[in-house]
PDB file of C-alpha atoms in Angstrom:
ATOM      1  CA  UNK G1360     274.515 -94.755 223.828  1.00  0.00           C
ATOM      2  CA  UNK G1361     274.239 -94.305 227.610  1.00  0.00           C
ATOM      3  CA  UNK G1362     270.917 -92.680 227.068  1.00  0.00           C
ATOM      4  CA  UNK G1363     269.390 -96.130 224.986  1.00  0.00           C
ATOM      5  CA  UNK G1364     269.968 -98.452 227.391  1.00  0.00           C
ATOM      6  CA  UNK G1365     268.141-101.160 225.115  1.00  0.00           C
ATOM      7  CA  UNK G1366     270.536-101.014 222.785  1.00  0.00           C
ATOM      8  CA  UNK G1367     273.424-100.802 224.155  1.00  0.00           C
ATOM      9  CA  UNK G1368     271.939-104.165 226.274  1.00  0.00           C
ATOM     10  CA  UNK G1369     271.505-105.576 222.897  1.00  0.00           C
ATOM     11  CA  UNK G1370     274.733-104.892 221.467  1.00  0.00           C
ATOM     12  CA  UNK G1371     276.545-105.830 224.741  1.00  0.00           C
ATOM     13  CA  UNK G1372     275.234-109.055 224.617  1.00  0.00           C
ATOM     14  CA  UNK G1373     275.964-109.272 220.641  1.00  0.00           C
ATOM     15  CA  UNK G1374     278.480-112.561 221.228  1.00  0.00           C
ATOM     16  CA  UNK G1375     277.011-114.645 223.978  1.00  0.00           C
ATOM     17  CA  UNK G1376     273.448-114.486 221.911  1.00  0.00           C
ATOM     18  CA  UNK G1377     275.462-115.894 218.977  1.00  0.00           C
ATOM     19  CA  UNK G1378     276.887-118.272 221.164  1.00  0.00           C
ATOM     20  CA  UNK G1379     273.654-119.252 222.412  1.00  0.00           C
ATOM     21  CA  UNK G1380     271.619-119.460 219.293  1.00  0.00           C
ATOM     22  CA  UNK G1381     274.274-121.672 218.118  1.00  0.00           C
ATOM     23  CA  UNK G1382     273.891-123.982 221.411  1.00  0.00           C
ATOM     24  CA  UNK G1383     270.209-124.122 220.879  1.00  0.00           C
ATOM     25  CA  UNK G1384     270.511-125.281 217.180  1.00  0.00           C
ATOM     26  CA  UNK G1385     273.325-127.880 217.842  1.00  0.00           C
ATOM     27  CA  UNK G1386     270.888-129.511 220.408  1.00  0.00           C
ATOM     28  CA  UNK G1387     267.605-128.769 218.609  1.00  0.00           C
ATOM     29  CA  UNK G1388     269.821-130.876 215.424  1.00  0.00           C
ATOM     30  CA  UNK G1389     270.939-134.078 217.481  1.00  0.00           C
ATOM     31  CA  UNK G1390     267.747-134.398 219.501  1.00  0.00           C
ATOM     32  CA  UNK G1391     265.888-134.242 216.180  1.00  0.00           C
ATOM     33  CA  UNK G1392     267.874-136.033 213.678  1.00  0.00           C
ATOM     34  CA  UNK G1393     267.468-139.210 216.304  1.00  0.00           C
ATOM     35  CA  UNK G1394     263.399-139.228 216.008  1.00  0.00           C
ATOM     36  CA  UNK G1395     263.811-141.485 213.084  1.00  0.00           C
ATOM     37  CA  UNK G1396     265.216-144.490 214.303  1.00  0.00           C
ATOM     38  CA  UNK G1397     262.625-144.213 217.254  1.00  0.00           C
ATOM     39  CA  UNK G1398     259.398-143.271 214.812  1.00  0.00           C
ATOM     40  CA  UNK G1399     256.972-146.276 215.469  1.00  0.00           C
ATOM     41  CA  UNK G1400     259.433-148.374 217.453  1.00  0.00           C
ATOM     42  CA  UNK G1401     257.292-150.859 219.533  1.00  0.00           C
ATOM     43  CA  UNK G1402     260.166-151.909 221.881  1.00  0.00           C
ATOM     44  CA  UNK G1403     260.510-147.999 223.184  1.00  0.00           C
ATOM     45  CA  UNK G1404     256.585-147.102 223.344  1.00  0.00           C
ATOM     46  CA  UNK G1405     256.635-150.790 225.245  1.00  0.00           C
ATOM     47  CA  UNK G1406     259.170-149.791 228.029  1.00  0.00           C
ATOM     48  CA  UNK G1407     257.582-146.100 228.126  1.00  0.00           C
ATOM     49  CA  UNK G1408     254.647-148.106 228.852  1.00  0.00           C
ATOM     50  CA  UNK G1409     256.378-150.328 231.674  1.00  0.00           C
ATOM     51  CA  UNK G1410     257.293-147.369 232.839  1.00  0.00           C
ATOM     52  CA  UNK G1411     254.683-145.327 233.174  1.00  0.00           C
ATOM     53  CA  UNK G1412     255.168-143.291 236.115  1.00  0.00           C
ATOM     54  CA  UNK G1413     258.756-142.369 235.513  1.00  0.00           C
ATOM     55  CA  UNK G1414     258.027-141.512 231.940  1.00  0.00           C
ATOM     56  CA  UNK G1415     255.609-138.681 232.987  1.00  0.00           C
ATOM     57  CA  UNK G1416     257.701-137.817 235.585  1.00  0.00           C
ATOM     58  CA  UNK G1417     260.337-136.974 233.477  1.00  0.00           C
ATOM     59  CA  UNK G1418     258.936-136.927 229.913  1.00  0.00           C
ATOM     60  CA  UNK G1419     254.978-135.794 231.354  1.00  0.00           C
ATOM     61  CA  UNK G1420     253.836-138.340 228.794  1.00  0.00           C
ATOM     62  CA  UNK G1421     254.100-142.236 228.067  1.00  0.00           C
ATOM     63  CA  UNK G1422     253.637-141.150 224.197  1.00  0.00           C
ATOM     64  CA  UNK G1423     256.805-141.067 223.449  1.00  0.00           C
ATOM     65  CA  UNK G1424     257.120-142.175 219.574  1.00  0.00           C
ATOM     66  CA  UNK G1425     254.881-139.954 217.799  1.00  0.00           C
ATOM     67  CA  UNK G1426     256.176-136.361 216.806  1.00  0.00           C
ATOM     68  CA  UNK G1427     254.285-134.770 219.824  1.00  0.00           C
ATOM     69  CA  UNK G1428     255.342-137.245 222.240  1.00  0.00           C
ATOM     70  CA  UNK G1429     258.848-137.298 221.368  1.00  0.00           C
ATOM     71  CA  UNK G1430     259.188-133.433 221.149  1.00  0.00           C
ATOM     72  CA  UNK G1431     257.220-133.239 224.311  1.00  0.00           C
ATOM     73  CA  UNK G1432     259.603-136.240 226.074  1.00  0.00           C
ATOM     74  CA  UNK G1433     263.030-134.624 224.510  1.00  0.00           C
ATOM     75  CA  UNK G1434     262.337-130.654 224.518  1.00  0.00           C
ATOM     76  CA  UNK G1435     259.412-129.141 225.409  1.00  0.00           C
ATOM     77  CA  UNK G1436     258.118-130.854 228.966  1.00  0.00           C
ATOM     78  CA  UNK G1437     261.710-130.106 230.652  1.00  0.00           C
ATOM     79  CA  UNK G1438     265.079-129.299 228.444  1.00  0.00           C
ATOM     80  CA  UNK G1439     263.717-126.178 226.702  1.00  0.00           C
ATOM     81  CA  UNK G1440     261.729-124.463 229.832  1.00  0.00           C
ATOM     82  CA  UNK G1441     265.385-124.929 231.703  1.00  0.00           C
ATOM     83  CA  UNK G1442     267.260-124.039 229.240  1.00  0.00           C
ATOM     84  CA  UNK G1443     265.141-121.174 228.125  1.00  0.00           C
ATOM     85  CA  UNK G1444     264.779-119.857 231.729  1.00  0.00           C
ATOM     86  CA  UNK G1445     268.774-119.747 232.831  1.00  0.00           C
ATOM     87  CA  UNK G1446     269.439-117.952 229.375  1.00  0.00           C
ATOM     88  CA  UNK G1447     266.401-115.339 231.071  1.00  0.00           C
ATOM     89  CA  UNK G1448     267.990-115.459 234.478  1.00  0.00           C
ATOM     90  CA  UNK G1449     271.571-115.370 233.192  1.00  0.00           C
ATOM     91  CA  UNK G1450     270.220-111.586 231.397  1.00  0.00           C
ATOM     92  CA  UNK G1451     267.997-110.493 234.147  1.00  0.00           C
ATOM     93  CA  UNK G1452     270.580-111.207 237.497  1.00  0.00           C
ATOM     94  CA  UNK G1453     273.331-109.268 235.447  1.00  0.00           C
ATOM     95  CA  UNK G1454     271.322-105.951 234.361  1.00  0.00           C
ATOM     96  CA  UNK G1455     271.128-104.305 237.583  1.00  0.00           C
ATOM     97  CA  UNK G1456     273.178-106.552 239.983  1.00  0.00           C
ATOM     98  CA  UNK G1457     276.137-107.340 237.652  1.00  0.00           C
ATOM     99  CA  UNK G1458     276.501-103.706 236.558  1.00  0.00           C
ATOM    100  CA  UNK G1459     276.806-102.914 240.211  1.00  0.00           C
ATOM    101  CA  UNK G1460     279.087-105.519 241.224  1.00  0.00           C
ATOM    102  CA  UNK G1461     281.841-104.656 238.527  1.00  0.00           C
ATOM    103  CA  UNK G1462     281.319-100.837 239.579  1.00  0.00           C
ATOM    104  CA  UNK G1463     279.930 -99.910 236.071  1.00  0.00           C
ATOM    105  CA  UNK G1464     275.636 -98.454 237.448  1.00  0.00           C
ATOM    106  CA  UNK G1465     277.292 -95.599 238.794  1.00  0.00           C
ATOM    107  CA  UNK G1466     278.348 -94.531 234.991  1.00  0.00           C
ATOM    108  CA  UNK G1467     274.869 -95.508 233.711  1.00  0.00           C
ATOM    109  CA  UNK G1468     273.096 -93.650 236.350  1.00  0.00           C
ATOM    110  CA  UNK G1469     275.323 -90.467 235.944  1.00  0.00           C
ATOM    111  CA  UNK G1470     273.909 -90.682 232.464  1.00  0.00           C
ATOM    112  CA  UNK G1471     270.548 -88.182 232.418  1.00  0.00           C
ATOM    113  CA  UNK G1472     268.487 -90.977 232.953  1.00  0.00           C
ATOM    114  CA  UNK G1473     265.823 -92.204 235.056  1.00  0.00           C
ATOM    115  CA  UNK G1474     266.403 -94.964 237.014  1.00  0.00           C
ATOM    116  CA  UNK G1475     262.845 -96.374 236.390  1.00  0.00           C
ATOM    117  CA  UNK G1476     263.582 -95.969 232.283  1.00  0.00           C
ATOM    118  CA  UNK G1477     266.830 -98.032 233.265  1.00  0.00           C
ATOM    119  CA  UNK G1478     264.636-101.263 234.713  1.00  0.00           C
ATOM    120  CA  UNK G1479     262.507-101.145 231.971  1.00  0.00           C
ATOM    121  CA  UNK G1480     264.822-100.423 229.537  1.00  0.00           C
ATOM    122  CA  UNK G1481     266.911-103.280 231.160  1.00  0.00           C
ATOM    123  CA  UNK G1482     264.010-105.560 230.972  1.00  0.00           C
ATOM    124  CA  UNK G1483     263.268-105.045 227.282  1.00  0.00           C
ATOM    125  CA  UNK G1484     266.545-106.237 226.453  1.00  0.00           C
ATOM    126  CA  UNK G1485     266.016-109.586 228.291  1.00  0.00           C
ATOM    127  CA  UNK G1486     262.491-109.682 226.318  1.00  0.00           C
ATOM    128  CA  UNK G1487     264.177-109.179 223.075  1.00  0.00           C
ATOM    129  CA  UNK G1488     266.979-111.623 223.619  1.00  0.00           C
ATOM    130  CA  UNK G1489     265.227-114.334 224.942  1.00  0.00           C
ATOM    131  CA  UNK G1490     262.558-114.197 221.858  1.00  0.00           C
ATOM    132  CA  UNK G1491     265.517-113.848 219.221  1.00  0.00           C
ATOM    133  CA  UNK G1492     266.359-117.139 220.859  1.00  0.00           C
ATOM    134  CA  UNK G1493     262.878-118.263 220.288  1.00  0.00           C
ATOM    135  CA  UNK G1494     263.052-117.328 216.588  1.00  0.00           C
ATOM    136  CA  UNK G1495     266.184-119.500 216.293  1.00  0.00           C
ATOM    137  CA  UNK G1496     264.798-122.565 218.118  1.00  0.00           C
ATOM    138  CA  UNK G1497     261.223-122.194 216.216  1.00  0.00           C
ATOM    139  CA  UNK G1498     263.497-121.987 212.793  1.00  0.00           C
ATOM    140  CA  UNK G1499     265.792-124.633 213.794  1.00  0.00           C
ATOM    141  CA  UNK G1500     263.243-127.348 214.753  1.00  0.00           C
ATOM    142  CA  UNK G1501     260.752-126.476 212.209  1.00  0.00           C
ATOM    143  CA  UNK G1502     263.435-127.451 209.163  1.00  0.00           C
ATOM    144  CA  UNK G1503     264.348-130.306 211.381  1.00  0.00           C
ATOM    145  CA  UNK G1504     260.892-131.584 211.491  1.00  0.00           C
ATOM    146  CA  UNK G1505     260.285-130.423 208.004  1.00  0.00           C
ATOM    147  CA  UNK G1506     263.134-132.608 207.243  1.00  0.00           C
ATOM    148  CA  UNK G1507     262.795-135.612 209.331  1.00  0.00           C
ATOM    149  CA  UNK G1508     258.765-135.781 207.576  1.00  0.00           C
ATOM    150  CA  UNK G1509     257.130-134.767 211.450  1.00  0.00           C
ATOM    151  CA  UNK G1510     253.375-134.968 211.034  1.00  0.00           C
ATOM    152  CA  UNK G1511     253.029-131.744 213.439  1.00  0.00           C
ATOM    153  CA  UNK G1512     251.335-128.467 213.641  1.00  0.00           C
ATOM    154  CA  UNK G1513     253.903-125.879 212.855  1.00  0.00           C
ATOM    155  CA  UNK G1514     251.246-123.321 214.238  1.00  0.00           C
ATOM    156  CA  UNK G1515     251.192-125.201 217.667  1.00  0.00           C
ATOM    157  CA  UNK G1516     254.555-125.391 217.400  1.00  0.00           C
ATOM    158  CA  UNK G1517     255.486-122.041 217.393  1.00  0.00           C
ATOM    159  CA  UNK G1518     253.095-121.345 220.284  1.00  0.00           C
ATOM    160  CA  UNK G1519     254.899-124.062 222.118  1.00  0.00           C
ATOM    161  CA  UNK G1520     258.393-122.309 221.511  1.00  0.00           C
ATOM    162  CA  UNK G1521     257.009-118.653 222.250  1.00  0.00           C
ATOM    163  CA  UNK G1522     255.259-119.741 225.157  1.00  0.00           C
ATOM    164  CA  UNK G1523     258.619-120.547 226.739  1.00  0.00           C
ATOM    165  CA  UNK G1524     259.223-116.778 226.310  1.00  0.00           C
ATOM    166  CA  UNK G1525     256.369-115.938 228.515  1.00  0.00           C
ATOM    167  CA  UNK G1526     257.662-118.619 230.775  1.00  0.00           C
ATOM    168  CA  UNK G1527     261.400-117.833 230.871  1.00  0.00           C
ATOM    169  CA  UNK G1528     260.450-114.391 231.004  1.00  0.00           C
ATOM    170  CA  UNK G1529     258.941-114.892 234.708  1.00  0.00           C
ATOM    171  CA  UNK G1530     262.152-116.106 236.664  1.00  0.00           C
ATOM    172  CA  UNK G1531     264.555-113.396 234.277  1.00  0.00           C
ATOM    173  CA  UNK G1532     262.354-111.054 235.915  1.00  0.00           C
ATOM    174  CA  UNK G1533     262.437-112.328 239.228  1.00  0.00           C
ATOM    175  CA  UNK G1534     266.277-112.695 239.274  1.00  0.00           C
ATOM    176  CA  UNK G1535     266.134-108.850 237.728  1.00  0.00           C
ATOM    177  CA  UNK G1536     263.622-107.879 241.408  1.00  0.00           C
ATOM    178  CA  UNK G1537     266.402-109.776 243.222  1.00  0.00           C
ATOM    179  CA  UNK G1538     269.250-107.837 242.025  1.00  0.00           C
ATOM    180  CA  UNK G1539     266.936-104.988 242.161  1.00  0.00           C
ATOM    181  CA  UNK G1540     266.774-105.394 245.924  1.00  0.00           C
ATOM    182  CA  UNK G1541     270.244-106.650 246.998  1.00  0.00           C
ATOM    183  CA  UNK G1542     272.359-105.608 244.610  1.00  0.00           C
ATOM    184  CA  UNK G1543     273.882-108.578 244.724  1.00  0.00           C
ATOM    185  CA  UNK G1544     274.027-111.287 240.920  1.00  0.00           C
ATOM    186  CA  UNK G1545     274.839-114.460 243.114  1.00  0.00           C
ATOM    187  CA  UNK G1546     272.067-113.964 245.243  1.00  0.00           C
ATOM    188  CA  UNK G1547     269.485-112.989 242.907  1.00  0.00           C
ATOM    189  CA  UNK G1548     270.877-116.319 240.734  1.00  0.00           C
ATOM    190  CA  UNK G1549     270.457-118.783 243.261  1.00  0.00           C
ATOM    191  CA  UNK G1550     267.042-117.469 244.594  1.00  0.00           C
ATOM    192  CA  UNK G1551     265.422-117.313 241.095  1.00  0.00           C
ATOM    193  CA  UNK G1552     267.436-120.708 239.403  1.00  0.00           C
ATOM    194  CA  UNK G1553     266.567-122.925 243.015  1.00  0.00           C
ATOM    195  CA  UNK G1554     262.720-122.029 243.015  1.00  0.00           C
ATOM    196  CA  UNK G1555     262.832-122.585 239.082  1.00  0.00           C
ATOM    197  CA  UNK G1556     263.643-126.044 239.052  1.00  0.00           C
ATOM    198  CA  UNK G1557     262.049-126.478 242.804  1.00  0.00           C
ATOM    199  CA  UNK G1558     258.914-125.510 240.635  1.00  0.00           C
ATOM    200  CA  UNK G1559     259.473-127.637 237.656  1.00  0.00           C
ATOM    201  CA  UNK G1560     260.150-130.940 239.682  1.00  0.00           C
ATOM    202  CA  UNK G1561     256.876-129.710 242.178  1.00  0.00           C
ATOM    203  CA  UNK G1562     254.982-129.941 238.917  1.00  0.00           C
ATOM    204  CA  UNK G1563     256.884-133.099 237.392  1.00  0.00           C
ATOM    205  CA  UNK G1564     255.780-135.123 240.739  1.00  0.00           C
ATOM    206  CA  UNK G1565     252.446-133.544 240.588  1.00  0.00           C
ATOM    207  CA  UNK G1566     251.928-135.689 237.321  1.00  0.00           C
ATOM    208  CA  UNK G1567     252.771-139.373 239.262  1.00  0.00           C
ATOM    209  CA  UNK G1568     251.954-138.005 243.256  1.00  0.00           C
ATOM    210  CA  UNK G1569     248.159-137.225 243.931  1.00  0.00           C
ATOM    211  CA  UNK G1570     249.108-135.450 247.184  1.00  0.00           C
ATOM    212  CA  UNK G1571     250.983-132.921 245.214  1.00  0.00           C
ATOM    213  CA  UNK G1572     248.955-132.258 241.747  1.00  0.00           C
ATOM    214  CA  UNK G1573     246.537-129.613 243.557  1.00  0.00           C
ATOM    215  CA  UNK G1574     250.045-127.510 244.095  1.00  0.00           C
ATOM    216  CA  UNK G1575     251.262-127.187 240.442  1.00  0.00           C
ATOM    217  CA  UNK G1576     248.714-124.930 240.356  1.00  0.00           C
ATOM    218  CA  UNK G1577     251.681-122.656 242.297  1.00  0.00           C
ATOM    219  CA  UNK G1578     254.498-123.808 239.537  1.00  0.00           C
ATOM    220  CA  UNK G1579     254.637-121.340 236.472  1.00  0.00           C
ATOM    221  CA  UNK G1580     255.910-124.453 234.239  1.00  0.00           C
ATOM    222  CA  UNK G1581     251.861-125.397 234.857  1.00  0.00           C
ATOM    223  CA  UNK G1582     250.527-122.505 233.088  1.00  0.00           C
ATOM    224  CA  UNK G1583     253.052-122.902 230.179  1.00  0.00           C
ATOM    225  CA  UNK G1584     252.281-127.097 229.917  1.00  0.00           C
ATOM    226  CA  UNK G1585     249.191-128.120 231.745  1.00  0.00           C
ATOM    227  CA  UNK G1586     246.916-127.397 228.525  1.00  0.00           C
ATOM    228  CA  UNK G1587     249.985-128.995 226.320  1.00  0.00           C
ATOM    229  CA  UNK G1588     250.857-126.597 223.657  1.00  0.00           C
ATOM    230  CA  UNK G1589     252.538-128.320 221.057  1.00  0.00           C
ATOM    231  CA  UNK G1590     249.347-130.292 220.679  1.00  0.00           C
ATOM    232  CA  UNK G1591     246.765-128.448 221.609  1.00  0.00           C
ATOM    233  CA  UNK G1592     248.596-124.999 221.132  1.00  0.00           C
ATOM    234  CA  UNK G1593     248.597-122.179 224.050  1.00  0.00           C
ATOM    235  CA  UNK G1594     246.191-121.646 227.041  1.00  0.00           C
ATOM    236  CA  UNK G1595     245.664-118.145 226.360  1.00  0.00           C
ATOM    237  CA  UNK G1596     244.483-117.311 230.147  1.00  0.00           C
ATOM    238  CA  UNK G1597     247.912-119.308 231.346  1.00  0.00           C
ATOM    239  CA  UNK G1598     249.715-116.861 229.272  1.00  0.00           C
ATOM    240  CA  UNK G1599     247.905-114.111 230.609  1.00  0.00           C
ATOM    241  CA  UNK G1600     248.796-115.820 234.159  1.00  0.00           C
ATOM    242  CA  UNK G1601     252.220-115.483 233.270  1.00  0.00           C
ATOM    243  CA  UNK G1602     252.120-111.818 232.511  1.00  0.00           C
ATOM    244  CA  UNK G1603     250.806-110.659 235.034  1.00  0.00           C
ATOM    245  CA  UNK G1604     253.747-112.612 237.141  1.00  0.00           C
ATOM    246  CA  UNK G1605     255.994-111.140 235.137  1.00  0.00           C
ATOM    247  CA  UNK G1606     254.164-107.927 235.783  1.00  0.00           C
ATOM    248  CA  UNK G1607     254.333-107.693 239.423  1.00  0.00           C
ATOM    249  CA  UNK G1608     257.540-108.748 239.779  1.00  0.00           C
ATOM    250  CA  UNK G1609     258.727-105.621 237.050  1.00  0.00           C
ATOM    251  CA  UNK G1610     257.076-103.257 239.379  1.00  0.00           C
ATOM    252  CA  UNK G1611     258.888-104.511 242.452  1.00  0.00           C
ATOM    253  CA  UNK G1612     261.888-104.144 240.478  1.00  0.00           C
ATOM    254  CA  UNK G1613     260.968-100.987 239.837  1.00  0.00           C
ATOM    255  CA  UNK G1614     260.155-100.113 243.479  1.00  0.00           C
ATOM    256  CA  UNK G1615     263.062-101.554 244.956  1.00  0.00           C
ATOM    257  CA  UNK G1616     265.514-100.033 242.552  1.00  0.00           C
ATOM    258  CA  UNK G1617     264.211 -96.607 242.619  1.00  0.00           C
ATOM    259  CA  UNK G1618     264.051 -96.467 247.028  1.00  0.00           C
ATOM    260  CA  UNK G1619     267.718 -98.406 247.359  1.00  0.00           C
ATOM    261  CA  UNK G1620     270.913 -96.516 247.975  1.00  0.00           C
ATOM    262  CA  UNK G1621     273.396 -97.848 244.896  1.00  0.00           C
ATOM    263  CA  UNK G1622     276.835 -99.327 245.614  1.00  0.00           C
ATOM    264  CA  UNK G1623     279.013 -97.928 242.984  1.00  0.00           C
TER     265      UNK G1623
END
């Protein structure tokens, strides 16, 4: 099992993934079984409209009674790319970093085993689990929406919930370089969880602040929203963006892991 480090990541992580599919559906069910009391109510689209600045602030919309609108305001624009990106960071500052703080790498890397086949085979597990999750929120509001008679794309909206993949996926991988490089989980949490939500409010106040729109351009949560996927569906050269992130930052883990002397 030592040798299939994928799948013993997978089956590791068995529990908490239950746990956490069953955390995302819970939500997904009480923020969408509410949309009908609010469908077409003037008095809320009125004070989002009174409120304009705060409501794309914190919503990036003032549409906040139609299906898109409301998903947008409730899910997509700022629960679900923070939620989504501490499940990633939770997976990626634990593969390398938490294995090493509870004194466990030095019996995976006594295993016959590369340590670059390690990083990547750490990082597929993070892919997989974080797009299982995916699956389960897609499922979960698409029967909700089904149910609750949504007018919606269901294409657009699974490119909405599989672009947070590509999105999460960029901080899990920057809290797996961070572990990578220190060796140490807290550190490689902090660093990746502060500049994710220093990037998501950078691009929140970009929306209301003129100053600071040219600099969301530096915010990942801009490729995943600016071209507003659940209406529009997925900026295909954003995603690509978002790889190649991802990309670089695998390699420095790679890099990093491979050149470091392991505490064990």
């Amino acid at each position: 099992m030592l040798n299939n480090v994928f799948l013993k990541g997978l089956r590791d992580r068995r529990v908490s993934l239950i746990w956490w599919a069953v955390g995302l559906t819970l939500f997904v069910v009480l923020t969408i079984a509410v949309y009908p009391s609010m469908r077409n109510n003037p008095s809320i689209q009125d004070y989002a409209e009174s409120s304009a600045d705060l409501m794309k602030a914190i919503a990036g919309s003032i549409d906040i009674t139609s299906p898109v609108g409301y998903l947008n305001s409730q899910l997509f624009f700022m629960m679900l790319p923070i939620i989504m990106s501490i499940l990633a960071i939770s997976i990626g500052s634990d593969a390398l970093a938490g294995e090493e703080g509870r004194g466990t790498l030095d019996l995976l890397l006594s295993a016959p085993l590369p340590r670059r086949r390690a990083v990547v085979e750490k990082f597929a597990t993070m892919v997989m689990a974080v797009t299982l999750e995916a699956v389960v929120l897609y499922a979960g509001m698409a029967l909700l929406a089904l149910a609750t008679s949504m007018d919606i794309s269901y294409l657009n909206m699974a490119e909405a919930t599989f672009g947070l993949v590509f999105l999460a996926l960029v901080f899990g991988t920057l809290a797996l370089l961070l572990g990578a490089a220190s060796g140490s989980k807290g550190l490689s949490i902090g660093i990746a969880a502060a500049l994710g939500l220093g990037t998501l409010l950078l691009n929140s106040l970009g929306l209301i602040i003129e100053a600071l729109d040219p600099w969301r351009r530096i915010t990942p949560i801009y490729y995943y929203s600016e071209n507003n996927p659940l209406a529009n569906g997925l900026n295909w050269i954003h995603v690509l963006i978002l790889v190649a992130i991802t990309a670089v930052f695998l390699g420095a883990s790679l890099f990093f892991f491979e050149h470091r002397d392991i505490t064990v």
